[in-house]
PDB file of C-alpha atoms in Angstrom:
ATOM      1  CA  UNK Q   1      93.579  78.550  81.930  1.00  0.00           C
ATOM      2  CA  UNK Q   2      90.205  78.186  84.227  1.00  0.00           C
ATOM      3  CA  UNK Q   3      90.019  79.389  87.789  1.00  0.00           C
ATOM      4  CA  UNK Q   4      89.685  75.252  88.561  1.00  0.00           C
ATOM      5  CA  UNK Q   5      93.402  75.050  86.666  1.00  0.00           C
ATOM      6  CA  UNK Q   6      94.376  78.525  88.776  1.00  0.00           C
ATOM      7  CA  UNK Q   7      93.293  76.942  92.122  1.00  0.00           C
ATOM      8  CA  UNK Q   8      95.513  74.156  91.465  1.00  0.00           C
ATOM      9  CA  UNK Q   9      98.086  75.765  91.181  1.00  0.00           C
ATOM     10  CA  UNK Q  10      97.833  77.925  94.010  1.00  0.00           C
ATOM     11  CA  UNK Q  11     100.975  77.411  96.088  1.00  0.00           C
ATOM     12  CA  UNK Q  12     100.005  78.198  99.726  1.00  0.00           C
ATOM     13  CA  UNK Q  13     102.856  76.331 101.666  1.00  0.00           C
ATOM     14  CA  UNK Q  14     104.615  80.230 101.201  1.00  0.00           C
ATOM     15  CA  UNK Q  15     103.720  83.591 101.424  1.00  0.00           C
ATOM     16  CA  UNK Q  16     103.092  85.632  97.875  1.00  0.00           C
ATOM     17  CA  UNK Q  17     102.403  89.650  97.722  1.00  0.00           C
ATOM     18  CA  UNK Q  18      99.367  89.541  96.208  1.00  0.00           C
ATOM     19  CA  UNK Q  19      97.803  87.811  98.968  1.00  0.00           C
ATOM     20  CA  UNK Q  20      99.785  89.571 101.546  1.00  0.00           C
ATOM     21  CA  UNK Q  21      98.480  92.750 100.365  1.00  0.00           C
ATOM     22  CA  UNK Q  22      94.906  91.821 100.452  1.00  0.00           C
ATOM     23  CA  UNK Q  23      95.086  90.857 103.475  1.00  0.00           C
ATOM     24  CA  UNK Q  24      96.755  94.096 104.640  1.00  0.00           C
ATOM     25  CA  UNK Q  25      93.901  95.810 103.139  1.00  0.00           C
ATOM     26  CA  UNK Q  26      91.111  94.067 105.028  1.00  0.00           C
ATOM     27  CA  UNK Q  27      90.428  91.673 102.275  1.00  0.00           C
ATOM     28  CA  UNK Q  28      89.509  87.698 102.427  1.00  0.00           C
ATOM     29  CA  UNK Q  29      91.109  85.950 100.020  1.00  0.00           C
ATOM     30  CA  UNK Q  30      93.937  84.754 101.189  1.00  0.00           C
ATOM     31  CA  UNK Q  31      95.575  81.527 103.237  1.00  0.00           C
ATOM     32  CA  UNK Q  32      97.077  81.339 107.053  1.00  0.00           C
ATOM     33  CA  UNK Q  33     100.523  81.763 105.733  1.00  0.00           C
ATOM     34  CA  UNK Q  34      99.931  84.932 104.328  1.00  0.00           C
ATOM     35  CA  UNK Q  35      98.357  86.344 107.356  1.00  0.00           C
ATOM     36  CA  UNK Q  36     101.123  85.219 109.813  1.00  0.00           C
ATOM     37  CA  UNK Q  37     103.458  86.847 107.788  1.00  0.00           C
ATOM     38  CA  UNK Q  38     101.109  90.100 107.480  1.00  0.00           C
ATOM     39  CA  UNK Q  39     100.993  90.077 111.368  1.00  0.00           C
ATOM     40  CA  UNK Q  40     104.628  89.986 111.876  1.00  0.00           C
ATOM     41  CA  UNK Q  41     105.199  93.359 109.737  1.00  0.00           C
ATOM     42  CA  UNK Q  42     105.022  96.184 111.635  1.00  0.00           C
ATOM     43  CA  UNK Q  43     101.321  97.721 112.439  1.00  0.00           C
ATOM     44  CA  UNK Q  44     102.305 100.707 109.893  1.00  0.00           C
ATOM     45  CA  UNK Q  45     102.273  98.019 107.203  1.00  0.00           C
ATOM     46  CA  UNK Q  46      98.307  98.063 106.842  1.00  0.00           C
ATOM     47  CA  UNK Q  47      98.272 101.908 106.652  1.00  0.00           C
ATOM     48  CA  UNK Q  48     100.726 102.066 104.240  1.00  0.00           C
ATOM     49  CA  UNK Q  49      99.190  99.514 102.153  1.00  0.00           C
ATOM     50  CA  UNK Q  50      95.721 101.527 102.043  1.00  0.00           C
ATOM     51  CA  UNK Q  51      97.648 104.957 101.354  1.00  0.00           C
ATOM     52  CA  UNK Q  52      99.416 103.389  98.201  1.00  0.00           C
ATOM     53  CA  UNK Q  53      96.002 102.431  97.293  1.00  0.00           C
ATOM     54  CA  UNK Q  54      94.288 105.716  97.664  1.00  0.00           C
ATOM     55  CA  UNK Q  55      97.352 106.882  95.559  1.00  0.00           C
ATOM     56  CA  UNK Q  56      96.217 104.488  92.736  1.00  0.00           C
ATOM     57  CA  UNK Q  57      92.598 105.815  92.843  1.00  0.00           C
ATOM     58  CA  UNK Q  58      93.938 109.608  92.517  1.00  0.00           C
ATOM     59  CA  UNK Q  59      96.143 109.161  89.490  1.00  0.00           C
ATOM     60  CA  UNK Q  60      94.190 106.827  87.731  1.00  0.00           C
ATOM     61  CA  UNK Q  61      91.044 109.528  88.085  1.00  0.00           C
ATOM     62  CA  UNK Q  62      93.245 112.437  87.267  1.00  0.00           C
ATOM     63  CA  UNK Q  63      94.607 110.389  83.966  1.00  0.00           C
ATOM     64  CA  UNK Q  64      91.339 109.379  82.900  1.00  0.00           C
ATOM     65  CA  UNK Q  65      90.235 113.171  83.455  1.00  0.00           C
ATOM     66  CA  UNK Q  66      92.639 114.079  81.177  1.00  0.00           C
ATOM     67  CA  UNK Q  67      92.221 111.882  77.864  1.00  0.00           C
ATOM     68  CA  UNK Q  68      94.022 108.557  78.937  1.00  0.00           C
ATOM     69  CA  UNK Q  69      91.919 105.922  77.712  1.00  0.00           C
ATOM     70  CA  UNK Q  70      94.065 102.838  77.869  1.00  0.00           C
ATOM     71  CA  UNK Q  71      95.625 101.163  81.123  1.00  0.00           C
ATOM     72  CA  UNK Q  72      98.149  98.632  81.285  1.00  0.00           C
ATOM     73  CA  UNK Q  73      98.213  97.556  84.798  1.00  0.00           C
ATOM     74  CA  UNK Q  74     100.787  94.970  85.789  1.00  0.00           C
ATOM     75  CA  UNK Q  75     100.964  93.573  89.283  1.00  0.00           C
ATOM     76  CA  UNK Q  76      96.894  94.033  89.365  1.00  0.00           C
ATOM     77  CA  UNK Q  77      96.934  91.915  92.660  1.00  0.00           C
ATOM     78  CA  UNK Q  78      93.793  90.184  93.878  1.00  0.00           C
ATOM     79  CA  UNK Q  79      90.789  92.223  93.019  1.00  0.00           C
ATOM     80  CA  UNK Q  80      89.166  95.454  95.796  1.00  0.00           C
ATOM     81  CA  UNK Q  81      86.492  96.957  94.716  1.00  0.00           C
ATOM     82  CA  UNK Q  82      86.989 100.059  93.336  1.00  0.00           C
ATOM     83  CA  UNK Q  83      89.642  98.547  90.535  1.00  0.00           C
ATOM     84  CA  UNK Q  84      91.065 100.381  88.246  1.00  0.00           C
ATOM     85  CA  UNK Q  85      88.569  99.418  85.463  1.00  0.00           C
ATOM     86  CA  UNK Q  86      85.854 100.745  87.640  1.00  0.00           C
ATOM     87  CA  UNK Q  87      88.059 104.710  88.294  1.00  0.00           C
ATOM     88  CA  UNK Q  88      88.500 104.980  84.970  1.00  0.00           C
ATOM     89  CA  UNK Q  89      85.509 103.686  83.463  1.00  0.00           C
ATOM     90  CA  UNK Q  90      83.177 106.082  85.534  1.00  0.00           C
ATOM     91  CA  UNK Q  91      84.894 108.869  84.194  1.00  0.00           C
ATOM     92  CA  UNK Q  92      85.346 107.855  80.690  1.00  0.00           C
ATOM     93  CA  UNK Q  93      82.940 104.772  80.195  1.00  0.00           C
ATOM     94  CA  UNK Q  94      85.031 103.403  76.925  1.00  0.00           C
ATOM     95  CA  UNK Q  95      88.294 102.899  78.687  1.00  0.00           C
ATOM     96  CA  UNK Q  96      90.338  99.698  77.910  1.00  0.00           C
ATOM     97  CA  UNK Q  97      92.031  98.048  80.684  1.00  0.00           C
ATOM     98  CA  UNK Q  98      94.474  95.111  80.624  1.00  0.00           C
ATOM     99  CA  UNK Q  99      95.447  93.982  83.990  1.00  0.00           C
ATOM    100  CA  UNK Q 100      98.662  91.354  84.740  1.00  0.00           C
ATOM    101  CA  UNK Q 101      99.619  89.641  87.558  1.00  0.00           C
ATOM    102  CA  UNK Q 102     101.442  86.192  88.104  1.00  0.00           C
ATOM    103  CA  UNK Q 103      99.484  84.704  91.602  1.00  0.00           C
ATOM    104  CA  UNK Q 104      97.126  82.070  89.900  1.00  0.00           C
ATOM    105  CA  UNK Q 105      94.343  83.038  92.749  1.00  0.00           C
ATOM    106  CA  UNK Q 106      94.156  86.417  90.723  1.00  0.00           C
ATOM    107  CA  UNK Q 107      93.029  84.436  87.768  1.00  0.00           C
ATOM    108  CA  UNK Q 108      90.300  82.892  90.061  1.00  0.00           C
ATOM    109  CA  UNK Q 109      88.756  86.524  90.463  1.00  0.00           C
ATOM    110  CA  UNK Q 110      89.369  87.604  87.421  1.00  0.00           C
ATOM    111  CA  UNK Q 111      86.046  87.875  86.407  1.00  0.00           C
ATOM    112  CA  UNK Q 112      85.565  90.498  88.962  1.00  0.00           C
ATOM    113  CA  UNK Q 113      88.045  92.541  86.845  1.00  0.00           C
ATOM    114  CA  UNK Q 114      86.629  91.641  83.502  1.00  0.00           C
ATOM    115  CA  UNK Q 115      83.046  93.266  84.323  1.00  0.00           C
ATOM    116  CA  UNK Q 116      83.707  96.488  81.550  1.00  0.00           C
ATOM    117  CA  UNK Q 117      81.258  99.061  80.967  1.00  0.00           C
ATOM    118  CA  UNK Q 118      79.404  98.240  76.888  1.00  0.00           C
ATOM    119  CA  UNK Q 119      81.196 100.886  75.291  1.00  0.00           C
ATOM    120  CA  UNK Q 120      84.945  99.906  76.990  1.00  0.00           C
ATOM    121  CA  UNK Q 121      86.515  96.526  77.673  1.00  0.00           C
ATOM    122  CA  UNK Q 122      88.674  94.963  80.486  1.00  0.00           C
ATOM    123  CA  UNK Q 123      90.928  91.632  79.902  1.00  0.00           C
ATOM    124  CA  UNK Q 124      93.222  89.676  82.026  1.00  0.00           C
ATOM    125  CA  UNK Q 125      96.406  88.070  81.835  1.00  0.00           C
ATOM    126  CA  UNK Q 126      98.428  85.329  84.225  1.00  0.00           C
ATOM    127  CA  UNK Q 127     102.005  86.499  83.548  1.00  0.00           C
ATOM    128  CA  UNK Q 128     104.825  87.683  85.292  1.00  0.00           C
ATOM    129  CA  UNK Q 129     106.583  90.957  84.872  1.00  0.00           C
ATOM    130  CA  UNK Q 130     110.082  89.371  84.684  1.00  0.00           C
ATOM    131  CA  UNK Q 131     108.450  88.328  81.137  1.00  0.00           C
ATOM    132  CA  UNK Q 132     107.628  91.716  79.686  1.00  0.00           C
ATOM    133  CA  UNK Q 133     107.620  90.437  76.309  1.00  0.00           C
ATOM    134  CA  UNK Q 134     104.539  87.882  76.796  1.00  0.00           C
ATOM    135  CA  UNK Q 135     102.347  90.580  78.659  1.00  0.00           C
ATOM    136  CA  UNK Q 136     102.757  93.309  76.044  1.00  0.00           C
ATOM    137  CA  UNK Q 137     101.993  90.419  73.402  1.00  0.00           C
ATOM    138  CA  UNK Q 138      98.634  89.710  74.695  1.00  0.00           C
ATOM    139  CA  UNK Q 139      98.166  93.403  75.671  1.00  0.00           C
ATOM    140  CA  UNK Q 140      98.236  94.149  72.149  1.00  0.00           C
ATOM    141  CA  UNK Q 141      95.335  91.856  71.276  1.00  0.00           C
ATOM    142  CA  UNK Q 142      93.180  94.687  73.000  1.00  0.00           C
ATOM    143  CA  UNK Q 143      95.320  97.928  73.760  1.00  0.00           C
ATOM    144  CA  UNK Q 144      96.555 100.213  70.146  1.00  0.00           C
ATOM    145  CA  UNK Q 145     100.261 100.868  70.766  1.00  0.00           C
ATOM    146  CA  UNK Q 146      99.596 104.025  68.356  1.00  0.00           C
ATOM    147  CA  UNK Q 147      97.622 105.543  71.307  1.00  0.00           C
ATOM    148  CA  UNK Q 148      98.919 106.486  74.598  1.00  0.00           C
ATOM    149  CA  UNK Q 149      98.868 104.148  77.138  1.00  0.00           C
ATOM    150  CA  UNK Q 150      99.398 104.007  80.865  1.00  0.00           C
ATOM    151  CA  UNK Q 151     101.220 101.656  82.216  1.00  0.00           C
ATOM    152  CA  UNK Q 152     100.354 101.074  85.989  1.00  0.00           C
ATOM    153  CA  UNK Q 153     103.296  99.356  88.207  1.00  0.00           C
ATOM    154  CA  UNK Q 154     101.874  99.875  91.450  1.00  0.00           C
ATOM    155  CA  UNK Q 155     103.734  98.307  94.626  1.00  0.00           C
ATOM    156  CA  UNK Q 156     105.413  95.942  92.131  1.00  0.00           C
ATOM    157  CA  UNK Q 157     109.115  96.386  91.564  1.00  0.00           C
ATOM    158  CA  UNK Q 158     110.281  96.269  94.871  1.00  0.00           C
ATOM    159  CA  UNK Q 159     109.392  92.094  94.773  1.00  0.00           C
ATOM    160  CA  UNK Q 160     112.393  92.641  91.629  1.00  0.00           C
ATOM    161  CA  UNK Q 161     115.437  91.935  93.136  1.00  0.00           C
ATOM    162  CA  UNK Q 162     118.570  94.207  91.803  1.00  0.00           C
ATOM    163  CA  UNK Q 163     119.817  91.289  89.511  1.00  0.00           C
ATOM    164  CA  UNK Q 164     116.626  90.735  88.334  1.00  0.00           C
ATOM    165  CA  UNK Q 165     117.451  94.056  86.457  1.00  0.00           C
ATOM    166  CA  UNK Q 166     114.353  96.042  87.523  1.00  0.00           C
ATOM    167  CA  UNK Q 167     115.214  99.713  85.421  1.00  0.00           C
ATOM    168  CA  UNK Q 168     115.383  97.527  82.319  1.00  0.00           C
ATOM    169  CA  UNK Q 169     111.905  95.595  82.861  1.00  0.00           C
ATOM    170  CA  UNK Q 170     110.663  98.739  83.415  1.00  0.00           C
ATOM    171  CA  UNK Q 171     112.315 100.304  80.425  1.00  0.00           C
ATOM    172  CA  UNK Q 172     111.256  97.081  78.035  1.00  0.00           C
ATOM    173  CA  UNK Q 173     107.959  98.123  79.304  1.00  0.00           C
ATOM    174  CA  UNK Q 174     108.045 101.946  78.836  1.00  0.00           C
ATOM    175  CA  UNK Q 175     109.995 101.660  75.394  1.00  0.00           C
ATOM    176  CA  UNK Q 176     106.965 100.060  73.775  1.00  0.00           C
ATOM    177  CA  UNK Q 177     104.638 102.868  74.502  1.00  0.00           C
ATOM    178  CA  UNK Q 178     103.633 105.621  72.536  1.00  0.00           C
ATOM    179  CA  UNK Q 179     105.059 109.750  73.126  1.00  0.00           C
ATOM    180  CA  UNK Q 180     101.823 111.082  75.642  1.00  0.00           C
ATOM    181  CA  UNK Q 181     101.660 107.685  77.560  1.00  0.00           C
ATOM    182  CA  UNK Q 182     102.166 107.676  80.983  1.00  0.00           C
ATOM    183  CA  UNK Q 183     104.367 105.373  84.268  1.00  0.00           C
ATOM    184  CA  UNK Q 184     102.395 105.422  87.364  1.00  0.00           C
ATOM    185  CA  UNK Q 185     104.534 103.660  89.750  1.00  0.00           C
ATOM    186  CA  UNK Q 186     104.918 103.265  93.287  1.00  0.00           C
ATOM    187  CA  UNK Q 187     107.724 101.786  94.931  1.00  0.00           C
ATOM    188  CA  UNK Q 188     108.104 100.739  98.960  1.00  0.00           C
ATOM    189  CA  UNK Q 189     110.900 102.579 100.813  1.00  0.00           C
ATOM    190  CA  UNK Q 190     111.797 102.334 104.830  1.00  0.00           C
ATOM    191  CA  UNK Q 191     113.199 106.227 104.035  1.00  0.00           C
ATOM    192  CA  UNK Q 192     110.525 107.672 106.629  1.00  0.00           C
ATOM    193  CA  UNK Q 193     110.294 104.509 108.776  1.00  0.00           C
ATOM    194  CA  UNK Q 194     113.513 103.902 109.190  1.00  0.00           C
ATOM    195  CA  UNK Q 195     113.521 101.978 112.551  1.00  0.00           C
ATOM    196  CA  UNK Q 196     111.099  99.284 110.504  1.00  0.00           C
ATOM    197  CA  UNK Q 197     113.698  98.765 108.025  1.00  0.00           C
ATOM    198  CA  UNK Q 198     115.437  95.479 109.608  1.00  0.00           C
ATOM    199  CA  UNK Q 199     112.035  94.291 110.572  1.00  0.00           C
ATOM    200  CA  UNK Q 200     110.252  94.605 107.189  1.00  0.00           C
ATOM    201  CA  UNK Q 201     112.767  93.153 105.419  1.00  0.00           C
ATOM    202  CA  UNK Q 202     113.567  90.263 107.617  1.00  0.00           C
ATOM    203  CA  UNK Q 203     109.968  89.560 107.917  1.00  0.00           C
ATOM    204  CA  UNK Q 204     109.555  88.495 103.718  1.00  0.00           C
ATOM    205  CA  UNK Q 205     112.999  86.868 103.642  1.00  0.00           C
ATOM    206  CA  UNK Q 206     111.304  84.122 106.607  1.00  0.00           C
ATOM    207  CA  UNK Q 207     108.780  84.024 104.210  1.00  0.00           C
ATOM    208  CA  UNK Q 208     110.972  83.519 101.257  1.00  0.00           C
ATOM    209  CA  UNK Q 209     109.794  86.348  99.434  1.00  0.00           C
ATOM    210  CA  UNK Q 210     112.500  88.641  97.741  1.00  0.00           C
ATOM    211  CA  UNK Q 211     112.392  92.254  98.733  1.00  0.00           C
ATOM    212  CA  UNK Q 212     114.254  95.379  97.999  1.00  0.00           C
ATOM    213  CA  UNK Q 213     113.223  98.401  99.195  1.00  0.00           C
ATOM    214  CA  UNK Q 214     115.085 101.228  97.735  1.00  0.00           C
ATOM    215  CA  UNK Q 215     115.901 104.759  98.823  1.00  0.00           C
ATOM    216  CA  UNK Q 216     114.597 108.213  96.763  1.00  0.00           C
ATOM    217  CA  UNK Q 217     117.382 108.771  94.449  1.00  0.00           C
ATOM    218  CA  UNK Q 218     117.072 104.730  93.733  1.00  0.00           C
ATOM    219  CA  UNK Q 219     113.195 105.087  92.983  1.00  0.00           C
ATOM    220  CA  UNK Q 220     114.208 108.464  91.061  1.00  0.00           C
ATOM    221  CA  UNK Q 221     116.183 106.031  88.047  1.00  0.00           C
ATOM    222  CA  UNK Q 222     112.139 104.776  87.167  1.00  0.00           C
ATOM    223  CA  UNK Q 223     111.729 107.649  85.363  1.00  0.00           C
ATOM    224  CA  UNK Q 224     115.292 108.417  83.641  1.00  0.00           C
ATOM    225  CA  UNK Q 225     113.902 110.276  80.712  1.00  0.00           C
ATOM    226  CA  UNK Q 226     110.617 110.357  81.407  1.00  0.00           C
ATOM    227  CA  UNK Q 227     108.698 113.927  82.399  1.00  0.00           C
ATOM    228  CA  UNK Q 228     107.663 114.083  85.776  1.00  0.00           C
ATOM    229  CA  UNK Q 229     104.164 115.253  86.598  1.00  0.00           C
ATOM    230  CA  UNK Q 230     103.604 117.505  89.240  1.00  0.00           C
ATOM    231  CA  UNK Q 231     104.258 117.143  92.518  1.00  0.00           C
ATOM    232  CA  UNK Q 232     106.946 114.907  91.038  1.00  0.00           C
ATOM    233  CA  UNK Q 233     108.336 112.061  92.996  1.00  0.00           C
ATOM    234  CA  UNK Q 234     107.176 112.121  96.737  1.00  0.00           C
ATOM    235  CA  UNK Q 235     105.377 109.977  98.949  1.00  0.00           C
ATOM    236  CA  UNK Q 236     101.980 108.736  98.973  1.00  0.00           C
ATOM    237  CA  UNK Q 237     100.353 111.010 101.186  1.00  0.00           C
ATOM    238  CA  UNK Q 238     101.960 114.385  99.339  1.00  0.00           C
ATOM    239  CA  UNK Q 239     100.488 113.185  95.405  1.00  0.00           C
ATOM    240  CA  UNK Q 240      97.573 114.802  94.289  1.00  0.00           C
ATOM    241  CA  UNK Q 241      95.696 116.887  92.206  1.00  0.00           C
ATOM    242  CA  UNK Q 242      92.633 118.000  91.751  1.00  0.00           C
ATOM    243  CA  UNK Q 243      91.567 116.767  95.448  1.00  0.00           C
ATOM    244  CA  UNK Q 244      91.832 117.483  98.503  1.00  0.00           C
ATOM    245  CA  UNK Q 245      95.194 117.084 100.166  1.00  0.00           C
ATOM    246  CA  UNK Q 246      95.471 113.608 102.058  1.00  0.00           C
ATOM    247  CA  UNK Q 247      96.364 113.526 105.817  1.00  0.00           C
ATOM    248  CA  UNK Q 248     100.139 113.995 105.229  1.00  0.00           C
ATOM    249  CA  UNK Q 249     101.389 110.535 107.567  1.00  0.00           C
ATOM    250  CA  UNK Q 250     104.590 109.036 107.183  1.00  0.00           C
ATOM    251  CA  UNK Q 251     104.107 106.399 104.190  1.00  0.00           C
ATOM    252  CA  UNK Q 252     106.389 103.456 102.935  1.00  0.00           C
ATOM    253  CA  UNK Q 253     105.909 104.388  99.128  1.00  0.00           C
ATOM    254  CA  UNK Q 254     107.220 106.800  96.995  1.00  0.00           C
ATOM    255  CA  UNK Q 255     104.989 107.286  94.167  1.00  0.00           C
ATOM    256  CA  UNK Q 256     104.920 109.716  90.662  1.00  0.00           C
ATOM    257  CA  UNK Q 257     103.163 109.740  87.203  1.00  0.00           C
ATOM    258  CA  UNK Q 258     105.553 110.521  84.498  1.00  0.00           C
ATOM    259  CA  UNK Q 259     104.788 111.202  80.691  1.00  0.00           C
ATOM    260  CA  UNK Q 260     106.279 109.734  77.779  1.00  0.00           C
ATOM    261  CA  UNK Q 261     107.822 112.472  75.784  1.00  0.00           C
TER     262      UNK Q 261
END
């Protein structure tokens, strides 16, 4: 598919995440319905939105710091500068990245994401993570599932409605990679905010978007069998490492990296 086919297909008579969220972060590619929506969540939408970001940046620096050399990232949204390819690739220049997301207007910047250091290599697919099968497919044709991955579902799964079966996406997902591979996940919750709860939520069903925040013990079930790495599962202002401690707001994500035993 070209970015001509992607921009046809480009549905803009409803809101879609990907462009919801770039507009929450300051960014320009996106239509008037996405911004009306963005303006009718509540102002601590935009600073959650950047704090789940800066949580990206940390874990994906602290995996590449430690040996990870393959990324999976699914839900990639529309690209801002520093990507993922661009973390891990300054630390470890031949990373492979393979970024998924199902908004065609992602495909129309994909070449932003596709701009790999020589010795590493980026690709992009259009596919949706209800279809796990098709993304690891064409992940294969540049990740080695013999190798640890790390699979990157960052503000994703709560678009996956409960009978969409979002623990067994995820577990399809995490099944397929290799013991010393990694889930870096991050999942919106109204657990500090709870006064925003009612608005949030009624705010992307207007918009026809599905949405299911869920609480800690839900986000906990992610990473049934899966070992937690430190601080474990907390919220996007408390994760860190080898950095200094984030101003410790209220945030609308809980976040963890978890190994693959």
């Amino acid at each position: 598919m070209t970015a001509e086919d992607a921009n046809s297909l480009i549905d803009t008579s409803k809101p879609h995440p990907a462009r919801v969220y770039d507009w929450l972060l300051g960014g320009k590619d996106n239509y008037l319905v996405d911004q009306q929506m963005g303006e009718k969540l509540p102002p601590e939408a935009r600073a959650n939105a950047a704090r789940n970001r800066a949580f990206m940046h940390r874990a994906a620096a602290w995996l590449a710091d430690n040996g990870v050399r393959q990324f999976l990232d699914i839900g990639t949204g529309i690209p801002t500068a520093p990507n993922l390819h661009q973390i891990v690739q300054t630390i470890a220049p031949d990373s492979r990245v393979v970024y998924a997301d199902n908004d065609p207007i992602v495909l129309r910047h994909a070449e932003a994401l596709l701009v790999s250091t020589p010795q590493g290599a980026t690709d992009y697919v259009q596919a949706d993570v209800r279809r796990p099968a098709a993304i690891l497919d064409h992940a294969r044709e540049l990740l080695d599932f013999d190798r640890p991955i790390a699979l990157s579902l960052i503000a994703l799964m709560h678009f996956i409605t409960d009978d969409e079966d979002p623990y067994g996406l995820t577990r399809t997902l995490v099944d397929q990679l290799p013991s010393g591979s990694y889930l870096v996940l991050s999942h919106g919750t109204t657990d500090e905010h709870p006064e925003l709860a009612d608005s949030v939520t009624d705010t992307y069903k207007k918009g026809r978007v599905p949405l299911r925040m869920r609480r800690r013990e839900e986000v906990e079930r992610f990473f049934e069998g899966l070992e937690l790495v430190d601080p474990g599962l907390v919220t996007a202002t408390h994760w860190y490492k080898d950095t200094p401690a984030p101003e410790g707001e209220l945030s609308g994500f809980y976040v963890a990296v978890a190994r693959v035993p």
